[in-house]
Amino acid sequence: MKVSLQTKIFGLVLSLGLLLIILMTGFYSYMESKQIEENKGRLALELSKTVSFIPTIIDAFQTPDPSKTIQPIAEKIRKETGAEFVVIGNRDGTRYSHPLDTKIGRKMTGGDNERALVQGEYYISKAEGSLGPSIRGKSPIFNHQGKIIGIVSVGFLLEDVHQQIVNNIRRVLIVSFFALLISLIGSMLLGRNIRRDTMGLEPYEIATLYKEKNAILHSVKEGILAIDNKGFITMMNQKAKRLLQLQGTVKNRKVDGLFPSNYLYEVLRSGNAQTDIEMVWKDKTVIVNCTPIVDESGIKGVVASFRDKTEIKQMLNTISEVKSYSEDLRAQTHEFTNKLYVLLGLLQLGEYNQAIAMIQSETQTLQFQNTVVFNQIKDIKVQAILLGKLGKASERKIKFEIISDSYLDSLPSHVNLSNLIVILGNLIDNAFEAVYDCEIPTVKFFATDIGKDIIFEISDNGKGISDVEFPLLFERGYTSKNGPESRGFGLSNAEEAVLELNGIIEVQSNQESGTVFTVYLPKNVQGDEELG
């Protein structure tokens, strides 16, 4: 069960408040009790000392009835000082004064008079007397010759002392209660303020959103960066770092110099989004979209997403090639339809032997092709490309031969369909165009994955490439072909796709024997390290 932040703050403040109140009350109670007892003891001792030095009391010990003189004085002092009792006795401990008249003339109780009467000490003691447990101040009474003639005992009942401690603690608890109440109200207001700042989201919801945001930022193919209203970078995903060729942390750095910042500052100034801006940065053409970050107080920053234009070009090339394969499959269907019509005509004319020969010829050709394509070329993507090109070659009357020694297992995941279409599709189409005017147009395909590389080889028996044309072979827009689909972009796109896979492409050409394109693609490509 997940608890809200406001409840957590409220519970924490309540727990801490109660704990502090309990600890402080206990500590205060202990110290207060010690302090009150100490104060009461000192007061009792000082009063007893004062009484012991009163001349009238000293002289009264020489009279026949000392209590007649001593009792009124002792009671007056007791009432004025708030003491529980002021008891004065002789050396035998017989009382000459007591709050209760009936106790006068009786022996003092408690058993704590010896130090005063025998040793002449002034001290504080605790004992249970006739009125109950009390804290007492004891002082000896000396006559004019310096002899001990009696004792003064001034006391406060422990029950009264404890009651005073309880009353003080009660006042402290009342103050503590109001302090706790104020802190709880403050915690509620703090919780509401935090919820308002977090737009009503709980911490676990914020954590979930943060994880989701990171996952989204690292999964999208676009580079994304965000800046605050002063131009400092607050966020940048790994794709953006790779596109901008940055390493290390860039958070809290100025965007100037790391990314074309004019558009970002313009969005900050105007608050209007800018879309599909094409710009060149570090030899790369990127498409940028800028959107302002706005809240009720105004523009807080800008989010920019950008993508390498070459990826868009590759996507367009892939779409173009897919369209080409759709046309190839349509051509293959048309070719087989024509053959079926021929076969139907032969059967209607009774030329059964020629019909059988035609079926056997087509069957043998298809059986050989299918054996290589389906049994030795095990990657479905390459199979699909070859089947489309076989149909296209059949329609154009080109002999497209898949070398029987070819063998290819399933390709690694980093060699995707898009790259294969661009590489193999363009090279095979280029070979078809090269043999356009040949007497017996022949194109051969070979594939193997023996070793550390995947190797594709496409050869043709065309007129070859001249020394003048060779340096311009992979230049975008250049073409020397005379075929109907010569565009001048195929080989350039193929080279870009090979380089993207960290591979190489080689060309061998002879004007007598034709041209051979060989592509080497590494099976294992080390992944880009995350830039943090």
PDB file of N, CA and C in Angstrom, residues 58-103:
ATOM      1  N   ILE A  58      17.155  31.053  71.901  1.00  0.00           N
ATOM      2  CA  ILE A  58      18.272  30.534  72.706  1.00  0.00           C
ATOM      3  C   ILE A  58      18.001  30.788  74.187  1.00  0.00           C
ATOM      4  N   ASP A  59      17.537  31.991  74.505  1.00  0.00           N
ATOM      5  CA  ASP A  59      17.283  32.339  75.903  1.00  0.00           C
ATOM      6  C   ASP A  59      16.108  31.546  76.470  1.00  0.00           C
ATOM      7  N   ALA A  60      15.139  31.196  75.612  1.00  0.00           N
ATOM      8  CA  ALA A  60      13.955  30.472  76.082  1.00  0.00           C
ATOM      9  C   ALA A  60      14.308  29.107  76.666  1.00  0.00           C
ATOM     10  N   PHE A  61      15.441  28.532  76.206  1.00  0.00           N
ATOM     11  CA  PHE A  61      15.851  27.222  76.719  1.00  0.00           C
ATOM     12  C   PHE A  61      16.160  27.285  78.230  1.00  0.00           C
ATOM     13  N   GLN A  62      16.409  28.534  78.783  1.00  0.00           N
ATOM     14  CA  GLN A  62      16.758  28.685  80.201  1.00  0.00           C
ATOM     15  C   GLN A  62      15.519  28.902  81.067  1.00  0.00           C
ATOM     16  N   THR A  63      14.377  29.035  80.407  1.00  0.00           N
ATOM     17  CA  THR A  63      13.142  29.296  81.154  1.00  0.00           C
ATOM     18  C   THR A  63      12.507  27.969  81.564  1.00  0.00           C
ATOM     19  N   PRO A  64      11.605  27.999  82.561  1.00  0.00           N
ATOM     20  CA  PRO A  64      10.955  26.762  83.009  1.00  0.00           C
ATOM     21  C   PRO A  64      10.067  26.144  81.936  1.00  0.00           C
ATOM     22  N   ASP A  65       9.435  26.975  81.087  1.00  0.00           N
ATOM     23  CA  ASP A  65       8.546  26.444  80.034  1.00  0.00           C
ATOM     24  C   ASP A  65       8.967  27.039  78.688  1.00  0.00           C
ATOM     25  N   PRO A  66      10.004  26.427  78.033  1.00  0.00           N
ATOM     26  CA  PRO A  66      10.528  26.978  76.762  1.00  0.00           C
ATOM     27  C   PRO A  66       9.488  27.034  75.649  1.00  0.00           C
ATOM     28  N   SER A  67       8.593  26.055  75.617  1.00  0.00           N
ATOM     29  CA  SER A  67       7.642  25.993  74.498  1.00  0.00           C
ATOM     30  C   SER A  67       6.703  27.178  74.492  1.00  0.00           C
ATOM     31  N   LYS A  68       6.483  27.791  75.667  1.00  0.00           N
ATOM     32  CA  LYS A  68       5.590  28.935  75.733  1.00  0.00           C
ATOM     33  C   LYS A  68       6.133  30.084  74.889  1.00  0.00           C
ATOM     34  N   THR A  69       7.461  30.220  74.899  1.00  0.00           N
ATOM     35  CA  THR A  69       8.090  31.289  74.108  1.00  0.00           C
ATOM     36  C   THR A  69       8.378  30.826  72.679  1.00  0.00           C
ATOM     37  N   ILE A  70       8.832  29.611  72.558  1.00  0.00           N
ATOM     38  CA  ILE A  70       9.320  29.119  71.243  1.00  0.00           C
ATOM     39  C   ILE A  70       8.171  28.825  70.283  1.00  0.00           C
ATOM     40  N   GLN A  71       7.053  28.212  70.740  1.00  0.00           N
ATOM     41  CA  GLN A  71       5.971  27.788  69.848  1.00  0.00           C
ATOM     42  C   GLN A  71       5.398  28.940  69.024  1.00  0.00           C
ATOM     43  N   PRO A  72       5.082  30.100  69.605  1.00  0.00           N
ATOM     44  CA  PRO A  72       4.529  31.188  68.784  1.00  0.00           C
ATOM     45  C   PRO A  72       5.513  31.674  67.710  1.00  0.00           C
ATOM     46  N   ILE A  73       6.808  31.755  68.113  1.00  0.00           N
ATOM     47  CA  ILE A  73       7.799  32.219  67.121  1.00  0.00           C
ATOM     48  C   ILE A  73       7.921  31.219  65.979  1.00  0.00           C
ATOM     49  N   ALA A  74       7.991  29.948  66.331  1.00  0.00           N
ATOM     50  CA  ALA A  74       8.154  28.903  65.297  1.00  0.00           C
ATOM     51  C   ALA A  74       6.963  28.862  64.348  1.00  0.00           C
ATOM     52  N   GLU A  75       5.750  28.985  64.860  1.00  0.00           N
ATOM     53  CA  GLU A  75       4.552  28.939  64.025  1.00  0.00           C
ATOM     54  C   GLU A  75       4.476  30.149  63.105  1.00  0.00           C
ATOM     55  N   LYS A  76       4.874  31.312  63.650  1.00  0.00           N
ATOM     56  CA  LYS A  76       4.851  32.509  62.808  1.00  0.00           C
ATOM     57  C   LYS A  76       5.820  32.358  61.631  1.00  0.00           C
ATOM     58  N   ILE A  77       7.025  31.843  61.941  1.00  0.00           N
ATOM     59  CA  ILE A  77       8.008  31.626  60.870  1.00  0.00           C
ATOM     60  C   ILE A  77       7.481  30.600  59.868  1.00  0.00           C
ATOM     61  N   ARG A  78       6.858  29.524  60.348  1.00  0.00           N
ATOM     62  CA  ARG A  78       6.337  28.476  59.444  1.00  0.00           C
ATOM     63  C   ARG A  78       5.302  29.040  58.486  1.00  0.00           C
ATOM     64  N   LYS A  79       4.394  29.846  59.033  1.00  0.00           N
ATOM     65  CA  LYS A  79       3.330  30.390  58.196  1.00  0.00           C
ATOM     66  C   LYS A  79       3.863  31.421  57.202  1.00  0.00           C
ATOM     67  N   GLU A  80       4.855  32.191  57.624  1.00  0.00           N
ATOM     68  CA  GLU A  80       5.406  33.215  56.745  1.00  0.00           C
ATOM     69  C   GLU A  80       6.223  32.600  55.611  1.00  0.00           C
ATOM     70  N   THR A  81       6.914  31.525  55.866  1.00  0.00           N
ATOM     71  CA  THR A  81       7.825  30.927  54.863  1.00  0.00           C
ATOM     72  C   THR A  81       7.174  29.819  54.059  1.00  0.00           C
ATOM     73  N   GLY A  82       6.020  29.331  54.504  1.00  0.00           N
ATOM     74  CA  GLY A  82       5.358  28.251  53.773  1.00  0.00           C
ATOM     75  C   GLY A  82       5.905  26.883  54.078  1.00  0.00           C
ATOM     76  N   ALA A  83       6.748  26.780  55.108  1.00  0.00           N
ATOM     77  CA  ALA A  83       7.272  25.470  55.482  1.00  0.00           C
ATOM     78  C   ALA A  83       6.164  24.609  56.068  1.00  0.00           C
ATOM     79  N   GLU A  84       6.328  23.288  55.963  1.00  0.00           N
ATOM     80  CA  GLU A  84       5.324  22.379  56.503  1.00  0.00           C
ATOM     81  C   GLU A  84       5.405  22.313  58.025  1.00  0.00           C
ATOM     82  N   PHE A  85       6.620  22.400  58.520  1.00  0.00           N
ATOM     83  CA  PHE A  85       6.782  22.413  59.970  1.00  0.00           C
ATOM     84  C   PHE A  85       8.087  23.113  60.337  1.00  0.00           C
ATOM     85  N   VAL A  86       8.103  23.732  61.522  1.00  0.00           N
ATOM     86  CA  VAL A  86       9.320  24.251  62.152  1.00  0.00           C
ATOM     87  C   VAL A  86       9.314  23.690  63.577  1.00  0.00           C
ATOM     88  N   VAL A  87      10.121  22.672  63.762  1.00  0.00           N
ATOM     89  CA  VAL A  87      10.147  21.951  65.044  1.00  0.00           C
ATOM     90  C   VAL A  87      11.463  22.275  65.746  1.00  0.00           C
ATOM     91  N   ILE A  88      11.345  22.673  67.017  1.00  0.00           N
ATOM     92  CA  ILE A  88      12.524  22.969  67.833  1.00  0.00           C
ATOM     93  C   ILE A  88      12.484  22.029  69.037  1.00  0.00           C
ATOM     94  N   GLY A  89      13.621  21.377  69.283  1.00  0.00           N
ATOM     95  CA  GLY A  89      13.685  20.450  70.416  1.00  0.00           C
ATOM     96  C   GLY A  89      14.955  20.631  71.220  1.00  0.00           C
ATOM     97  N   ASN A  90      14.999  20.004  72.400  1.00  0.00           N
ATOM     98  CA  ASN A  90      16.197  20.084  73.238  1.00  0.00           C
ATOM     99  C   ASN A  90      17.168  18.985  72.883  1.00  0.00           C
ATOM    100  N   ARG A  91      18.223  18.808  73.699  1.00  0.00           N
ATOM    101  CA  ARG A  91      19.239  17.807  73.383  1.00  0.00           C
ATOM    102  C   ARG A  91      18.670  16.405  73.442  1.00  0.00           C
ATOM    103  N   ASP A  92      17.597  16.211  74.176  1.00  0.00           N
ATOM    104  CA  ASP A  92      16.995  14.879  74.253  1.00  0.00           C
ATOM    105  C   ASP A  92      16.019  14.623  73.116  1.00  0.00           C
ATOM    106  N   GLY A  93      15.772  15.626  72.278  1.00  0.00           N
ATOM    107  CA  GLY A  93      14.842  15.484  71.172  1.00  0.00           C
ATOM    108  C   GLY A  93      13.414  15.731  71.540  1.00  0.00           C
ATOM    109  N   THR A  94      13.201  16.322  72.749  1.00  0.00           N
ATOM    110  CA  THR A  94      11.828  16.650  73.146  1.00  0.00           C
ATOM    111  C   THR A  94      11.409  17.946  72.461  1.00  0.00           C
ATOM    112  N   ARG A  95      10.209  17.924  71.863  1.00  0.00           N
ATOM    113  CA  ARG A  95       9.755  19.055  71.065  1.00  0.00           C
ATOM    114  C   ARG A  95       9.322  20.210  71.968  1.00  0.00           C
ATOM    115  N   TYR A  96       9.738  21.445  71.565  1.00  0.00           N
ATOM    116  CA  TYR A  96       9.238  22.671  72.178  1.00  0.00           C
ATOM    117  C   TYR A  96       8.289  23.398  71.233  1.00  0.00           C
ATOM    118  N   SER A  97       8.258  22.962  69.946  1.00  0.00           N
ATOM    119  CA  SER A  97       7.317  23.557  68.978  1.00  0.00           C
ATOM    120  C   SER A  97       6.926  22.501  67.959  1.00  0.00           C
ATOM    121  N   HIS A  98       5.704  22.677  67.429  1.00  0.00           N
ATOM    122  CA  HIS A  98       5.192  21.742  66.410  1.00  0.00           C
ATOM    123  C   HIS A  98       3.912  22.329  65.840  1.00  0.00           C
ATOM    124  N   PRO A  99       3.620  22.109  64.537  1.00  0.00           N
ATOM    125  CA  PRO A  99       2.363  22.631  63.972  1.00  0.00           C
ATOM    126  C   PRO A  99       1.138  22.101  64.709  1.00  0.00           C
ATOM    127  N   LEU A 100       1.247  20.881  65.267  1.00  0.00           N
ATOM    128  CA  LEU A 100       0.148  20.317  66.058  1.00  0.00           C
ATOM    129  C   LEU A 100       0.523  20.433  67.538  1.00  0.00           C
ATOM    130  N   ASP A 101      -0.301  21.163  68.287  1.00  0.00           N
ATOM    131  CA  ASP A 101       0.009  21.398  69.703  1.00  0.00           C
ATOM    132  C   ASP A 101       0.108  20.101  70.490  1.00  0.00           C
ATOM    133  N   THR A 102      -0.605  19.089  70.074  1.00  0.00           N
ATOM    134  CA  THR A 102      -0.611  17.820  70.814  1.00  0.00           C
ATOM    135  C   THR A 102       0.730  17.109  70.738  1.00  0.00           C
ATOM    136  N   LYS A 103       1.527  17.466  69.709  1.00  0.00           N
ATOM    137  CA  LYS A 103       2.822  16.810  69.529  1.00  0.00           C
ATOM    138  C   LYS A 103       3.911  17.450  70.383  1.00  0.00           C
TER     139      LYS A 103
END
